[in-house]
CSV table of C-alpha atoms in Angstrom, one decimal:
chain,number,residue,atom,x,y,z
A,703,MET,CA,118.1,116.8,115.4
A,704,THR,CA,115.0,118.9,114.1
A,705,ASN,CA,112.4,117.5,112.0
A,706,GLU,CA,113.5,120.3,109.3
A,707,ASP,CA,116.9,118.5,109.5
A,708,ILE,CA,115.2,115.4,108.7
A,709,LEU,CA,113.3,116.4,105.9
A,710,ASN,CA,116.4,118.5,104.4
A,711,GLY,CA,118.0,115.0,104.1
A,712,ILE,CA,115.4,114.3,101.5
A,713,GLY,CA,114.8,117.3,99.6
A,714,LYS,CA,113.4,120.9,99.5
A,715,PHE,CA,110.6,121.4,102.0
A,716,SER,CA,108.9,124.8,102.8
A,717,GLU,CA,108.2,126.1,106.1
A,718,LEU,CA,104.6,125.1,105.9
A,719,ASP,CA,105.4,121.7,104.7
A,720,CYS,CA,107.9,121.4,107.8
A,721,GLU,CA,105.2,122.5,110.2
A,722,LEU,CA,102.8,119.7,108.9
A,723,PHE,CA,105.5,117.2,109.1
A,724,GLU,CA,106.1,118.2,112.7
A,725,LYS,CA,102.3,117.7,113.6
A,726,TYR,CA,101.8,114.4,111.7
A,727,SER,CA,105.3,112.7,113.2
A,728,THR,CA,105.9,111.6,116.6
A,729,ARG,CA,109.4,110.8,118.6
A,730,GLN,CA,109.7,107.7,120.6
A,731,LYS,CA,112.8,106.4,122.8
A,732,LEU,CA,113.1,102.7,122.7
A,733,ASN,CA,115.2,100.3,124.7
A,734,LYS,CA,117.6,97.8,123.5
A,735,ASP,CA,115.5,94.8,122.3
A,736,GLU,CA,112.2,96.6,121.7
A,737,PHE,CA,110.4,95.9,118.6
A,738,ILE,CA,109.0,98.3,116.1
A,739,LEU,CA,107.9,95.6,113.9
A,740,LYS,CA,107.2,91.9,114.4
A,741,GLN,CA,107.0,89.3,111.8
A,742,GLY,CA,103.5,88.7,110.9
A,743,GLU,CA,102.4,92.4,111.6
A,744,ILE,CA,101.6,94.8,109.1
A,745,CYS,CA,104.1,97.7,108.8
A,746,ASN,CA,102.1,101.2,108.8
A,747,SER,CA,104.8,103.5,109.4
A,748,LEU,CA,108.1,104.8,108.2
A,749,HIS,CA,110.8,105.5,111.1
A,750,PHE,CA,113.8,107.7,111.1
A,751,VAL,CA,116.6,106.8,113.5
A,752,ILE,CA,117.5,109.9,115.4
A,753,GLU,CA,119.9,107.9,117.8
A,754,GLY,CA,120.8,104.3,118.0
A,755,SER,CA,120.8,101.3,115.9
A,756,PHE,CA,118.3,98.7,114.8
A,757,ILE,CA,118.5,95.3,113.1
A,758,GLN,CA,115.8,93.9,110.6
A,759,TYR,CA,115.9,90.4,110.3
A,760,GLN,CA,113.9,87.0,109.4
A,761,ILE,CA,114.0,83.8,111.8
A,762,LYS,CA,115.2,81.0,109.5
A,763,ASP,CA,115.1,77.7,111.5
A,764,VAL,CA,116.7,78.9,114.8
A,765,ASP,CA,118.9,81.6,113.1
A,766,GLU,CA,118.4,85.4,112.7
A,767,LYS,CA,119.1,85.9,109.0
A,768,ILE,CA,119.7,90.0,108.9
A,769,ILE,CA,118.1,91.8,106.0
A,770,ASP,CA,119.3,95.4,107.2
A,771,LEU,CA,121.2,97.2,109.7
A,772,HIS,CA,120.0,100.7,110.4
A,773,MET,CA,122.0,103.4,112.2
A,774,SER,CA,121.5,107.1,112.9
A,775,ASN,CA,120.2,109.5,110.1
A,776,GLU,CA,118.6,106.6,108.4
A,777,TRP,CA,115.1,105.6,107.5
A,778,MET,CA,113.7,102.2,108.1
A,779,PHE,CA,110.6,100.1,107.4
A,780,ASN,CA,109.7,96.7,105.8
A,781,GLN,CA,109.5,97.5,102.2
A,782,ASP,CA,106.9,94.8,101.3
A,783,SER,CA,104.5,95.0,104.2
A,784,LEU,CA,104.4,99.1,104.0
A,785,THR,CA,103.8,99.4,100.3
A,786,GLU,CA,101.6,96.2,99.6
A,787,GLN,CA,100.1,96.2,103.4
A,788,ILE,CA,100.6,92.8,103.7
A,789,PRO,CA,102.2,91.0,106.9
A,790,SER,CA,105.6,91.4,107.3
A,791,LYS,CA,108.1,88.5,107.0
A,792,THR,CA,110.6,90.3,109.1
A,793,ASN,CA,111.2,91.9,112.5
A,794,ILE,CA,112.8,95.4,113.2
A,795,ARG,CA,114.3,95.3,116.7
A,796,ALA,CA,116.4,98.1,118.5
A,797,TYR,CA,119.9,96.9,118.9
A,798,SER,CA,120.7,99.7,121.3
A,799,ASN,CA,118.8,102.3,123.3
A,800,SER,CA,117.5,104.4,120.5
A,801,GLU,CA,115.1,107.3,119.6
A,802,ILE,CA,113.3,107.3,116.5
A,803,LEU,CA,110.8,109.7,114.6
A,804,THR,CA,107.6,107.8,113.2
A,805,LEU,CA,105.3,108.9,110.3
A,806,SER,CA,102.2,106.8,109.8
A,807,LEU,CA,101.2,105.8,106.4
A,808,ASN,CA,98.1,107.6,107.1
A,809,GLY,CA,100.0,110.6,108.2
A,810,PHE,CA,102.2,110.4,104.9
A,811,HIS,CA,99.1,110.0,102.7
A,812,PHE,CA,97.7,113.3,104.2
A,813,LEU,CA,100.9,114.9,103.7
A,814,CYS,CA,101.0,114.1,100.1
A,815,SER,CA,97.5,115.4,99.7
A,816,LYS,CA,98.3,118.7,101.3
A,817,SER,CA,101.7,119.2,99.4
A,818,GLN,CA,103.1,117.6,96.3
A,819,THR,CA,106.6,118.3,98.0
A,820,PHE,CA,106.1,115.2,100.0
A,821,LEU,CA,106.3,112.8,97.0
A,822,GLN,CA,110.2,113.3,97.4
A,823,PHE,CA,109.7,110.6,100.0
A,824,ALA,CA,109.6,108.0,97.0
A,825,LYS,CA,113.6,108.3,97.2
A,826,ILE,CA,113.0,106.5,100.6
A,827,LEU,CA,110.3,104.3,99.7
A,828,ASN,CA,112.6,102.7,96.8
A,829,GLN,CA,115.9,102.4,98.5
A,830,ASP,CA,115.6,98.8,99.9
A,831,LYS,CA,114.9,97.2,96.5
A,832,HIS,CA,118.1,98.5,95.1
A,833,ARG,CA,120.1,97.3,98.2
A,834,THR,CA,118.7,93.8,97.6
A,835,SER,CA,119.5,93.6,94.2
A,836,LEU,CA,122.8,94.7,94.4
A,837,PHE,CA,124.0,92.5,97.4
A,838,ASP,CA,122.2,89.4,96.0
A,839,SER,CA,123.5,89.3,92.5
A,840,SER,CA,126.4,91.3,91.6
A,841,LEU,CA,129.4,91.7,94.2
A,842,ASN,CA,132.0,89.2,95.3
A,843,PRO,CA,132.7,89.2,99.0
A,844,LEU,CA,135.7,91.9,99.0
A,845,GLU,CA,133.2,94.2,96.8
A,846,LYS,CA,130.4,93.9,99.3
A,847,TYR,CA,132.8,94.9,102.2
A,848,GLU,CA,134.4,97.5,100.2
A,849,PHE,CA,130.9,98.7,99.4
A,850,ILE,CA,129.4,99.2,102.8
A,851,ASN,CA,132.8,100.8,103.9
A,852,LYS,CA,132.4,103.6,101.3
A,853,ILE,CA,128.5,103.9,101.6
A,854,ARG,CA,127.9,103.3,105.4
A,855,PRO,CA,131.4,103.6,106.9
A,856,LYS,CA,130.1,103.5,110.5
A,857,LEU,CA,128.1,100.2,110.0
A,858,THR,CA,131.6,98.2,110.9
A,859,ASN,CA,132.0,100.0,114.1
A,860,THR,CA,128.2,100.0,115.2
A,861,PHE,CA,127.6,96.3,114.7
A,862,PRO,CA,129.5,92.9,115.4
A,863,LEU,CA,131.1,91.0,112.7
A,864,LYS,CA,128.3,88.3,112.8
A,865,LEU,CA,125.7,90.6,112.0
A,866,ILE,CA,127.4,92.3,109.3
A,867,ALA,CA,128.5,88.7,107.7
A,868,SER,CA,124.7,87.7,107.8
A,869,TYR,CA,123.9,91.2,106.3
A,870,LEU,CA,126.3,90.7,103.3
A,871,LYS,CA,125.3,87.2,103.2
A,872,LEU,CA,128.6,85.9,103.9
A,873,ALA,CA,130.0,83.4,106.5
A,874,PRO,CA,131.7,85.3,109.3
A,875,GLU,CA,134.9,83.3,108.5
A,876,THR,CA,134.9,84.7,104.9
A,877,LEU,CA,134.2,88.2,106.1
A,878,SER,CA,137.2,87.7,108.6
A,879,ARG,CA,139.4,86.9,105.5
A,880,VAL,CA,137.9,89.7,103.5
A,881,ARG,CA,138.8,92.2,106.3
A,882,ALA,CA,142.2,90.8,106.6
A,883,THR,CA,143.0,91.4,103.1
A,884,SER,CA,141.5,94.9,102.6
């Protein structure tokens, strides 16, 4: 996947925009269980998953509480930590061997200063807040499962039931029953 392909997933960018993006972004390969962000660190980058998968979670007591699951062709970052520059309350860890493209916050600000076109990244920066409110308030277990199957159909093939249940804020047994009836 080229950097131009990644940008085209956000909006329309000129050839010069693509060249600037190429200059200010980096690619990195990560092994399973490597972290790109640990709880307490400040998130200073946006990451695009080229290949692989990641989990974003909090440690509550001794359990991992899944906040988000990330797959190929998705952007990931800690929303609050990145936008407010405060310590992260979550970890982001590679669930499988992966490759990512990273754009630092400073690089992003520079790109925005050179081209207003990069303000299209607001679509990415605002996506997590919508997901959280959607899952936390309005959907019953069946609707949550149907929603992820419609919007993110590869999720159920990429991650085990226990992680998906935590992501949907359901008990694994509840998710098993929902899957059996859908």
